[in-house]
Tab-separated table of C-alpha atoms and ligand atoms in Angstrom:
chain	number	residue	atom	x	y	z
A	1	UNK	CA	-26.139	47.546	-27.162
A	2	UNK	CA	-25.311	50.521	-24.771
A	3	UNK	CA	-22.181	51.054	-22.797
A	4	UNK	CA	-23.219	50.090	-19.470
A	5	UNK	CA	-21.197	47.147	-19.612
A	6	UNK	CA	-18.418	48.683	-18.006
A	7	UNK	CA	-18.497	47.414	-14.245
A	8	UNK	CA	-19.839	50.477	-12.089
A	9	UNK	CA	-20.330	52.999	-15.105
A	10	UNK	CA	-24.182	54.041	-15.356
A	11	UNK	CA	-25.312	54.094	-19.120
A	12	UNK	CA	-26.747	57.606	-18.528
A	13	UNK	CA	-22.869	58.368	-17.366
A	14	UNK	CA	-21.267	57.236	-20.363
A	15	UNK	CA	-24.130	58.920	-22.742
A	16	UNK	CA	-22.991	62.246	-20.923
A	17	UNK	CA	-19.408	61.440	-21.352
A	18	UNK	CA	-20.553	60.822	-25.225
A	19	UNK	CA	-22.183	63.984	-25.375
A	20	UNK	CA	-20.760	66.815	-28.451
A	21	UNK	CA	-17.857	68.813	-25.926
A	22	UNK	CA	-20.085	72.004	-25.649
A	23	UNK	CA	-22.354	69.570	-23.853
A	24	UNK	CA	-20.345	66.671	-22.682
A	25	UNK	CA	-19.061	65.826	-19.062
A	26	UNK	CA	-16.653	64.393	-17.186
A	27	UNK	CA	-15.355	60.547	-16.620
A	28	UNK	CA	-17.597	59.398	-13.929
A	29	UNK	CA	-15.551	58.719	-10.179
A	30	UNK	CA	-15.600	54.873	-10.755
A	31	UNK	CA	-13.409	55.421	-13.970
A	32	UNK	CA	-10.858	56.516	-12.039
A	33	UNK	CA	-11.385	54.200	-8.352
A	34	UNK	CA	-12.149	51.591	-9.736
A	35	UNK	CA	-9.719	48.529	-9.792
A	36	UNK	CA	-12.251	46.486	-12.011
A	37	UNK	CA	-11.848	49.457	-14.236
A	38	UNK	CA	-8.275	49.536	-13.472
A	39	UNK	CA	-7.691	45.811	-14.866
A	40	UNK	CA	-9.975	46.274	-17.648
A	41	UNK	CA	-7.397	49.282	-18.489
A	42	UNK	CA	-4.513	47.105	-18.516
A	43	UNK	CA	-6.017	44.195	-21.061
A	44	UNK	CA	-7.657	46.423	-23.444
A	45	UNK	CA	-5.297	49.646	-23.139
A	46	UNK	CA	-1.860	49.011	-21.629
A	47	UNK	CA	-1.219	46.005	-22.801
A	48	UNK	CA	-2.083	46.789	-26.451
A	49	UNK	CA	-0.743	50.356	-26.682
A	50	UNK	CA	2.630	51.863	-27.425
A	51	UNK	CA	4.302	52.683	-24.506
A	52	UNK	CA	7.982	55.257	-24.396
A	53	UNK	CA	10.523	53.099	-22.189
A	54	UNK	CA	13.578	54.893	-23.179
A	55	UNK	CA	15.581	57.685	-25.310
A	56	UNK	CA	17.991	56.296	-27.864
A	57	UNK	CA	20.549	57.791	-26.495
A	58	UNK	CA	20.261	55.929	-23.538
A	59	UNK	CA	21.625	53.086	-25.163
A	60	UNK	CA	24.243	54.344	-27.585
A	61	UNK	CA	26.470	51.455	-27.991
A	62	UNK	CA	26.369	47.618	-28.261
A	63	UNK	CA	25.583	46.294	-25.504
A	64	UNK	CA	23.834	49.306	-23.465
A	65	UNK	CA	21.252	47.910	-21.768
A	66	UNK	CA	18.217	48.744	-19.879
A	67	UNK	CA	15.611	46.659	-17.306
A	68	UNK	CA	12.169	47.841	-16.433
A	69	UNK	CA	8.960	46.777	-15.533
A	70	UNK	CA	5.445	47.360	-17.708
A	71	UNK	CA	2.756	46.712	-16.229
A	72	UNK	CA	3.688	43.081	-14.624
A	73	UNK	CA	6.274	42.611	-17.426
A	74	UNK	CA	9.539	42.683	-16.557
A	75	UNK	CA	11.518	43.887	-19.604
A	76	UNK	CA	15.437	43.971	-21.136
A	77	UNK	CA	15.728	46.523	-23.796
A	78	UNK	CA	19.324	45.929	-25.043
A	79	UNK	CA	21.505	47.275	-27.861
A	80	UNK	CA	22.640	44.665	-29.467
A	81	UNK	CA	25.534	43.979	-31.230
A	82	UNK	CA	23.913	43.507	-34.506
A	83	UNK	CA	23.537	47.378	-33.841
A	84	UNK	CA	19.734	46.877	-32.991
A	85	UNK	CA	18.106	48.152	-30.305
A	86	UNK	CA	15.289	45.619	-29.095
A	87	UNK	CA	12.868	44.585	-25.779
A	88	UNK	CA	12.276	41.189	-24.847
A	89	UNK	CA	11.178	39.448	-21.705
A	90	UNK	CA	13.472	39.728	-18.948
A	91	UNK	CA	12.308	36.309	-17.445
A	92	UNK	CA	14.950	33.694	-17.650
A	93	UNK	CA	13.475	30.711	-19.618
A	94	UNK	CA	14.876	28.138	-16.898
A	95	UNK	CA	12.723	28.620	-13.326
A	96	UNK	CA	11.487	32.329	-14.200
A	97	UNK	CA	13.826	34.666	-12.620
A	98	UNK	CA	13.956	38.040	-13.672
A	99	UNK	CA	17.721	37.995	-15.190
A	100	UNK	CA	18.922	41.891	-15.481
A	101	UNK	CA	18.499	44.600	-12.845
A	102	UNK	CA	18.885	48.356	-13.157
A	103	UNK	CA	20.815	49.834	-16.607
A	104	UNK	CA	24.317	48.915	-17.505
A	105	UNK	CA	26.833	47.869	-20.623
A	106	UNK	CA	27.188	44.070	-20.909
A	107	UNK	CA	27.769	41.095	-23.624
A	108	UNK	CA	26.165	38.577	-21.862
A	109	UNK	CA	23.283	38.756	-19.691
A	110	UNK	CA	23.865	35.677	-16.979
A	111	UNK	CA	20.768	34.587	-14.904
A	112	UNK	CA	21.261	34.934	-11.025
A	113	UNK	CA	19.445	32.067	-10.211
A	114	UNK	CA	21.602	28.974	-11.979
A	115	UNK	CA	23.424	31.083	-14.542
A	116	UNK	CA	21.913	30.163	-17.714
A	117	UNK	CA	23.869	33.173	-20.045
A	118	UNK	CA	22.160	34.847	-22.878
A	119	UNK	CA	23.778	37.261	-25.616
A	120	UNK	CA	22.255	41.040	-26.629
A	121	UNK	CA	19.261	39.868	-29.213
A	122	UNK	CA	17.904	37.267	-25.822
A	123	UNK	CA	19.611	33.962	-27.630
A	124	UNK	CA	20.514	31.314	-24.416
A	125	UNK	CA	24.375	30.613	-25.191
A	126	UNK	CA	25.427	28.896	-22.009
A	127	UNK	CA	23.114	26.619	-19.578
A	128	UNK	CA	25.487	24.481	-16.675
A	129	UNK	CA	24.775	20.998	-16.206
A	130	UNK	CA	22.082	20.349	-18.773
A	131	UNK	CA	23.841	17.330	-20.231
A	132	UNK	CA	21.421	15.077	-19.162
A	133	UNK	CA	18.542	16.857	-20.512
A	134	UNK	CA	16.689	14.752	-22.912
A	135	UNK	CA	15.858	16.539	-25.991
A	136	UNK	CA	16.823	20.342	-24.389
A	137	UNK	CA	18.166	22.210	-27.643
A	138	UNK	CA	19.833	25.888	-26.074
A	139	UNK	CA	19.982	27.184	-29.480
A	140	UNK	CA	16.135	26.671	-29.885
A	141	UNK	CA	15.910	29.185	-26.423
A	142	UNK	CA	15.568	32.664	-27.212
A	143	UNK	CA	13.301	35.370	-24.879
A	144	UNK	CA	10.730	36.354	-25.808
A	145	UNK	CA	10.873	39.483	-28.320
A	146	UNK	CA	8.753	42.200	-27.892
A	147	UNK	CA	7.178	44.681	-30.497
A	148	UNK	CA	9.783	47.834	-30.619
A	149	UNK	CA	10.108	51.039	-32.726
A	150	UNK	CA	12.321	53.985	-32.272
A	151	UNK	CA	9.874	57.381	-32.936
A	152	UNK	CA	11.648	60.548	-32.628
A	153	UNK	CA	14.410	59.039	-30.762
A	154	UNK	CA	11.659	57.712	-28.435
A	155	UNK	CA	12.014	53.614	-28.135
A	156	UNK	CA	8.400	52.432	-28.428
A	157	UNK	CA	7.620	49.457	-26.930
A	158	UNK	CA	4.085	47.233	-27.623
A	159	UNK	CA	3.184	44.085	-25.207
A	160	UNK	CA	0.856	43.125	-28.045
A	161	UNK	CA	2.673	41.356	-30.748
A	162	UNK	CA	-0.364	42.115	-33.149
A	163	UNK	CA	-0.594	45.900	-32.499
A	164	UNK	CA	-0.455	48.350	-35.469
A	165	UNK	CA	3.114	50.442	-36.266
A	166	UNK	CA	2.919	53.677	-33.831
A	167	UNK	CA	4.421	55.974	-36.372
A	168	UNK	CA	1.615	55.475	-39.273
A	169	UNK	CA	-0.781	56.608	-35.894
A	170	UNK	CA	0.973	59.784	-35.401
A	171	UNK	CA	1.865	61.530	-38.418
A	172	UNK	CA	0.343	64.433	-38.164
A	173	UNK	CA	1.201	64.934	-34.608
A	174	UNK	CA	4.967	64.190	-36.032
A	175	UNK	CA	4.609	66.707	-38.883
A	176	UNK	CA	3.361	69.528	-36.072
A	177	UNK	CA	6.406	68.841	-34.103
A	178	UNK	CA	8.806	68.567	-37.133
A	179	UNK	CA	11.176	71.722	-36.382
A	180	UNK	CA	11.712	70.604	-32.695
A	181	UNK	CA	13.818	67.751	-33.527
A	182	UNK	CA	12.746	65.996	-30.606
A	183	UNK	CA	15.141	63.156	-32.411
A	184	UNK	CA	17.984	65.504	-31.384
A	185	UNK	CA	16.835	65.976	-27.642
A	186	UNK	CA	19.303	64.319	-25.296
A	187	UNK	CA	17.828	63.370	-22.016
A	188	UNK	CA	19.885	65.813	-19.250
A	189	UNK	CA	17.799	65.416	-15.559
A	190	UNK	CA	15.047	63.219	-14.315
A	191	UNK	CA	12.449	63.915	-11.279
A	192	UNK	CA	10.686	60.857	-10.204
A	193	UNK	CA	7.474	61.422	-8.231
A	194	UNK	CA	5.167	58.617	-6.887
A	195	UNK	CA	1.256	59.704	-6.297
A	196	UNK	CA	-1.835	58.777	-4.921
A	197	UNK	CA	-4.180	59.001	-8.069
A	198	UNK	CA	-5.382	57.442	-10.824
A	199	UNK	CA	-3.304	58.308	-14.186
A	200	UNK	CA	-5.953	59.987	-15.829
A	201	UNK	CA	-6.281	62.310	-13.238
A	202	UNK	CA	-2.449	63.367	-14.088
A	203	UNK	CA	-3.093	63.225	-18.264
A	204	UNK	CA	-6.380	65.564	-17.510
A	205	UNK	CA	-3.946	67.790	-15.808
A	206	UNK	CA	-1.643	68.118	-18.142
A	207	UNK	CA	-3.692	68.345	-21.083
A	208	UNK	CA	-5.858	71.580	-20.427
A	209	UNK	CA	-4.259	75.188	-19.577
A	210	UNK	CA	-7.587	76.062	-18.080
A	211	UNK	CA	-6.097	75.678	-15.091
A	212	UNK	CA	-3.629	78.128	-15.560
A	213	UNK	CA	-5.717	80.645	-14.316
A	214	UNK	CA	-5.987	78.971	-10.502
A	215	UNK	CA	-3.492	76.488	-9.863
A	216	UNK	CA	-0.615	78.605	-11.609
A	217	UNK	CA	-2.040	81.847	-10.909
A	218	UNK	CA	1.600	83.322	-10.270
A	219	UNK	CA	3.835	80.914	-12.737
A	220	UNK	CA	1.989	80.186	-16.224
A	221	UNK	CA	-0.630	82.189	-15.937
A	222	UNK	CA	1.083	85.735	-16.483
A	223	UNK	CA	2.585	83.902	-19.407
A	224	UNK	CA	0.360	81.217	-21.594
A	225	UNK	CA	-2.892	82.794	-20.120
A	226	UNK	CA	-5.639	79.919	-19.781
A	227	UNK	CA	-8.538	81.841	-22.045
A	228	UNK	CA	-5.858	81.785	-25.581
A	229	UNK	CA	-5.173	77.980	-25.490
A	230	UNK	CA	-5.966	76.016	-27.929
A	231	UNK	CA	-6.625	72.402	-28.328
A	232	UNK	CA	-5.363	71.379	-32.509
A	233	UNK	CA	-7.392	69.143	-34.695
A	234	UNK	CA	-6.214	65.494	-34.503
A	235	UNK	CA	-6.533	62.975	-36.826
A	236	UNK	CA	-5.209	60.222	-34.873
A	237	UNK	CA	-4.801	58.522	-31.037
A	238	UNK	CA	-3.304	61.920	-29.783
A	239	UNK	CA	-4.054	65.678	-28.725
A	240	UNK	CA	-2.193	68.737	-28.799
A	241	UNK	CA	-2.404	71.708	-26.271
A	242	UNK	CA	-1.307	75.243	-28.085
A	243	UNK	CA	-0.682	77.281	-24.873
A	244	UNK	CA	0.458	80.869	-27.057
A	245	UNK	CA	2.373	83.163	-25.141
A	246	UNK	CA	0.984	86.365	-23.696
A	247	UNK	CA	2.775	88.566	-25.605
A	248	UNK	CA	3.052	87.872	-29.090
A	249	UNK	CA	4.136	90.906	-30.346
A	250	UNK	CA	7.555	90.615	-28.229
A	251	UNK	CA	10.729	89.565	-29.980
A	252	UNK	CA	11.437	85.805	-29.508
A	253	UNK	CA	13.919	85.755	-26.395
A	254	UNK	CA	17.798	83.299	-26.998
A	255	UNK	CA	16.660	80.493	-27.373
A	256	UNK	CA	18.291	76.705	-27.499
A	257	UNK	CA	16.130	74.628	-30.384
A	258	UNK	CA	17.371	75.684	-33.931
A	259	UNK	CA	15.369	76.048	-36.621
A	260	UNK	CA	12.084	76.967	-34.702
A	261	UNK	CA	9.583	79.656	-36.675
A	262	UNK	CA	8.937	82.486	-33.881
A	263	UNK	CA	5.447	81.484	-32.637
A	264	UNK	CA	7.307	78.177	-32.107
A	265	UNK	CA	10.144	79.680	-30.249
A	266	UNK	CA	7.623	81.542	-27.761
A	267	UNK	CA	4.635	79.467	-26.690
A	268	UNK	CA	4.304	76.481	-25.029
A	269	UNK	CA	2.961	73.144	-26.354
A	270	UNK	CA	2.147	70.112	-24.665
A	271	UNK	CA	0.874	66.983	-26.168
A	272	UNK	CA	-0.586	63.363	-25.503
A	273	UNK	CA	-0.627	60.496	-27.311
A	274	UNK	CA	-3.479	57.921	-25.626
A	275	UNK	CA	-3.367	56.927	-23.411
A	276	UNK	CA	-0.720	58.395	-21.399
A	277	UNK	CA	2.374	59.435	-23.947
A	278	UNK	CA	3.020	63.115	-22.522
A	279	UNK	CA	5.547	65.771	-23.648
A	280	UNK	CA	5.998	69.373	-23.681
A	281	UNK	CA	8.233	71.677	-25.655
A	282	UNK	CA	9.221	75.147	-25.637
A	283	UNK	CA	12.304	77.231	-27.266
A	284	UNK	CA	14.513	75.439	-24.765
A	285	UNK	CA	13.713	71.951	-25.288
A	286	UNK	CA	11.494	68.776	-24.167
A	287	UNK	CA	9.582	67.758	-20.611
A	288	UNK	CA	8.655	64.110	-21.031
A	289	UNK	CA	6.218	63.187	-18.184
A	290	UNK	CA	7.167	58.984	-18.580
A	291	UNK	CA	4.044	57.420	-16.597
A	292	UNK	CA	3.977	53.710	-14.777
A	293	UNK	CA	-0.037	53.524	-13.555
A	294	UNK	CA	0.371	50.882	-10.544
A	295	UNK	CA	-3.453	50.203	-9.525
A	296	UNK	CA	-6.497	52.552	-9.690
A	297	UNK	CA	-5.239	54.999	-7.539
A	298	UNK	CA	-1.279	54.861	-7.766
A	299	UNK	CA	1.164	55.541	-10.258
A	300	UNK	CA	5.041	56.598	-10.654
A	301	UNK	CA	5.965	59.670	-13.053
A	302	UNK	CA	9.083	60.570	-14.337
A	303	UNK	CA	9.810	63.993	-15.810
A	304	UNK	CA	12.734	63.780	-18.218
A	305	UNK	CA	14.220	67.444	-19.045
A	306	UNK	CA	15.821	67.352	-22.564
A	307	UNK	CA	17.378	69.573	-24.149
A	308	UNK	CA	19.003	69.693	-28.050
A	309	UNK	CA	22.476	67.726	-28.383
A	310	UNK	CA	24.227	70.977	-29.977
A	311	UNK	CA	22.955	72.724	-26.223
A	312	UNK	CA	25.673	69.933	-24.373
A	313	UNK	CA	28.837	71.574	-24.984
A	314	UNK	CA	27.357	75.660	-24.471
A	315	UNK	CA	29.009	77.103	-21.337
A	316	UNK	CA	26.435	77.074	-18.454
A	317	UNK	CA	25.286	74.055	-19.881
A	318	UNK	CA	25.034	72.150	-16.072
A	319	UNK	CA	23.379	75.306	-14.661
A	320	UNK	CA	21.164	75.255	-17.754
A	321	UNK	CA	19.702	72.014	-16.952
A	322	UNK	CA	19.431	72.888	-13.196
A	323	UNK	CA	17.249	75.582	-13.870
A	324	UNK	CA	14.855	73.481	-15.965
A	325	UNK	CA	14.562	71.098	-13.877
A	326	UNK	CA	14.116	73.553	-11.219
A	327	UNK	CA	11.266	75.157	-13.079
A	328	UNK	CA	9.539	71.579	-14.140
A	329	UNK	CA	9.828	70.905	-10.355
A	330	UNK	CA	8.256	73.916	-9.395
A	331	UNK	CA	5.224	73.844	-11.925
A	332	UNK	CA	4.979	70.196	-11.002
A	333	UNK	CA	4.223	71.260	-7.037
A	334	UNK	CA	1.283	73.378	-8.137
A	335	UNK	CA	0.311	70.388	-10.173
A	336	UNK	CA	0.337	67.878	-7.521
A	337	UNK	CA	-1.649	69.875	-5.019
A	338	UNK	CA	-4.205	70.507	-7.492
A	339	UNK	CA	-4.297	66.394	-8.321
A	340	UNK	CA	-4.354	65.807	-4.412
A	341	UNK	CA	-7.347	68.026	-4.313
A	342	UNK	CA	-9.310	66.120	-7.293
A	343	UNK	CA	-8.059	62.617	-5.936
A	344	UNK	CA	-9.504	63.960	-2.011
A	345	UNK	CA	-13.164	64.706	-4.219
A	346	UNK	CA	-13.455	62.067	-6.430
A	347	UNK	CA	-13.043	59.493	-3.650
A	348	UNK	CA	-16.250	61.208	-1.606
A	349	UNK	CA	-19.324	59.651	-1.682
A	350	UNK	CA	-21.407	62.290	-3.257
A	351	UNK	CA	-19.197	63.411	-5.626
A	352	UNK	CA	-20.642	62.775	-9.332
A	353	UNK	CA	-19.975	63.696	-12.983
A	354	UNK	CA	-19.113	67.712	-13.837
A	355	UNK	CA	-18.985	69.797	-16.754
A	356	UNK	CA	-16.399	70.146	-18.790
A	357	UNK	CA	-15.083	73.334	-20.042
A	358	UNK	CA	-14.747	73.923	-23.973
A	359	UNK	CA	-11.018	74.833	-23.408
A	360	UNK	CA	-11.076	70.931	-21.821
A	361	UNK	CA	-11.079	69.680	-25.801
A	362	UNK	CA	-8.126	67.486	-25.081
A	363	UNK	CA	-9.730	65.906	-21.846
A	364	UNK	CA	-12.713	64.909	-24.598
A	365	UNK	CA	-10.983	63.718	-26.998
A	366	UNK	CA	-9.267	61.161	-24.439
A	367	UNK	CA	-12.441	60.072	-23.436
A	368	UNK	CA	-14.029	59.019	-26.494
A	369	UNK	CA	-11.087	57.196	-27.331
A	370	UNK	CA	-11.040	55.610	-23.846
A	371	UNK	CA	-14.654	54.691	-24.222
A	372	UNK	CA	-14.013	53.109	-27.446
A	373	UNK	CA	-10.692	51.022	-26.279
A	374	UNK	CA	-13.058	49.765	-23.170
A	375	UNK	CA	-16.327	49.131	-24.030
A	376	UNK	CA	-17.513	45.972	-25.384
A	377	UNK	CA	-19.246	47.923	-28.319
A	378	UNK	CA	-17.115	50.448	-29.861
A	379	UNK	CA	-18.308	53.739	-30.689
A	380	UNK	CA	-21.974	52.525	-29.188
B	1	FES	S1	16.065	30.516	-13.248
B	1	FES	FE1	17.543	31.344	-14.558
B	1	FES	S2	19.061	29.838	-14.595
B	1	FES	FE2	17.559	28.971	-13.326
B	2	FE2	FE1	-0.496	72.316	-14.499
């Protein structure tokens, strides 16, 4: 059985796709404009996958909670006051209304609608003028739970209740990131961004420096040039991006993450783990690109800056974040006129498959694991 079961995806496409990297080529356009493709996506991939919906720290004490939506599923992560932090189904169990908006600090979580009340693990404590309900048992009414882990101060989340641990999937990426602490990272500043393309075309991005040499000509370029990076063995659902500086032999400027070895302390490393789990970190601290696909061609992205706890209380701290947040902003730009381009090309009619380049390892390595996740025969 071949691959060509994937609506719009020519057999001879994906065998290209499948090709060894030295020979292998891109996604075909219909992977990304697809909304058949799209949907597939979201039963076999988002909806089984770990996603990151929050730091830790953003809900330090009893109580904090959070509301977001994932992919159609609205969702409450709450701290609760068993000292838990957990997601469950933010759909009240009476008529269906969504019960918690927005991010706040509460004991009781009281639906808008008829005020059924429920406490910080999703149990239904109060529900008005019920008496006469035959057989309705409150204490039997609990949301729905939803698979959660904390990795790295990261809290996981996992639609599927049947879905593997995420930390068993990523321990070597964890052990390559060890002396960054990321667990220490506090988020300080958040850019949101909404675009016109598909996600992948934003994960591709991200995950090659080849670019570098066009699209940042003036900003990373000079600095991580595109020809040293380096894409890490993997042994797992993940790549790495090595982007070394340009100057190795310079002594490793201040920096604000303890602990780091010098190569650490001077290059630049981003990393993904599939589908679209993105973070970068340098001597100063993390970028987390936090991405909400919303159709073929849409999706919202949120760039968390964060930066080490012990970095909090340093004078110039405010201006500190600014700047990074300034500089994510700025690389971002380049970014999104070079996406705008692609998503302008792959939407024309005679646009077709294109080679990849061998410093494109990462972009390979998502596609055969996006290939496996979506076609009917696995690995065919
Ligand atoms: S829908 Fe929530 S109380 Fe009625
Ligand atoms: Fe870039």
């Amino acid at each position: 059985m071949s691959e060509h079961l994937l609506p719009g995806l020519a057999a001879e496409e994906l065998r290209r796709v499948r090709a060894p990297l030295e020979s292998a080529w891109t996604l075909p356009p219909a992977a990304y404009l697809s909304e058949d493709i799209h949907d597939l996506e979201t039963e076999r991939i988002f909806r089984k996958t770990w996603f990151p919906l929050a730091r830790l720290e953003q809900l330090a004490q009893p109580g904090d909670f959070l509301a977001l939506d994932l992919m159609g599923q609205p969702l409450l992560l709450v701290h609760g006051v068993d000292g838990q932090v957990r997601a469950m189904s933010n759909v009240c169990l009476h008529r269906a209304a969504p019960i918690a908006e927005g991010s706040g600090h509460r004991r009781l979580f009281t639906c808008p609608y008829h005020a059924w009340a429920y406490d910080t693990v999703g149990q239904l404590v109060a529900a008005p003028l019920m008496e006469g309900a035959e057989g309705f048992d409150p204490a039997a009414c609990r949301l729905p739970q939803i698979r959660t882990e904390v990795w790295e101060g990261f809290v996981m989340v996992n639609l599927d209740q049947n879905a593997a641990s995420f930390a068993p999937q990523v321990v070597g990426l964890t052990r390559y990131f060890a002396n960054f602490r990321l667990s220490d990272m506090a988020i300080v500043r958040t850019l949101t961004f909404d675009s016109a393309w598909n996600w992948k075309v934003l994960v591709e991005n991200f995950m090659e420096a080849y670019h570098h040499i066009a699209t940042h000509s003036q900003t990373f370029e000079p600095i991580y040039h595109a020809r040293d990076s380096r894409v890490e063995d993997t042994d797992g659902p993940w790549a790495i991006l090595h982007m070394p500086s340009s100057d190795p032999d310079a002594p490793p400027r201040e920096h604000l993450v303890r602990g780091l070895e010098d190569w650490q302390a001077r290059d630049l490393f981003a990393a993904v783990v599939f589908p679209h789990f993105m973070f970068a970190v340098n001597g100063d601290g993390l970028f987390w690109y936090q991405v909400f696909p919303e159709g073929a061609g849409r999706l919202t992205l949120r760039i968390h800056i964060g930066m080490p706890r012990t970095a909090l209380d340093l004078e110039g701290f405010e201006e500190m974040a600014d700047g990074a947040a300034a500089v994510a902003d700025h690389i971002h730009q380049e970014d999104i006129a070079a996406n705008d381009l692609v998503w302008r090309g792959l939407n024309a009619p005679m646009t077709g498959q294109g080679r990849l380049s061998p410093l494109e390892r990462a972009i390979w390595q998502l596609n055969q694991w996006w290939l496996d996740r979506l076609c009917d025969q696995p690995g065919a």
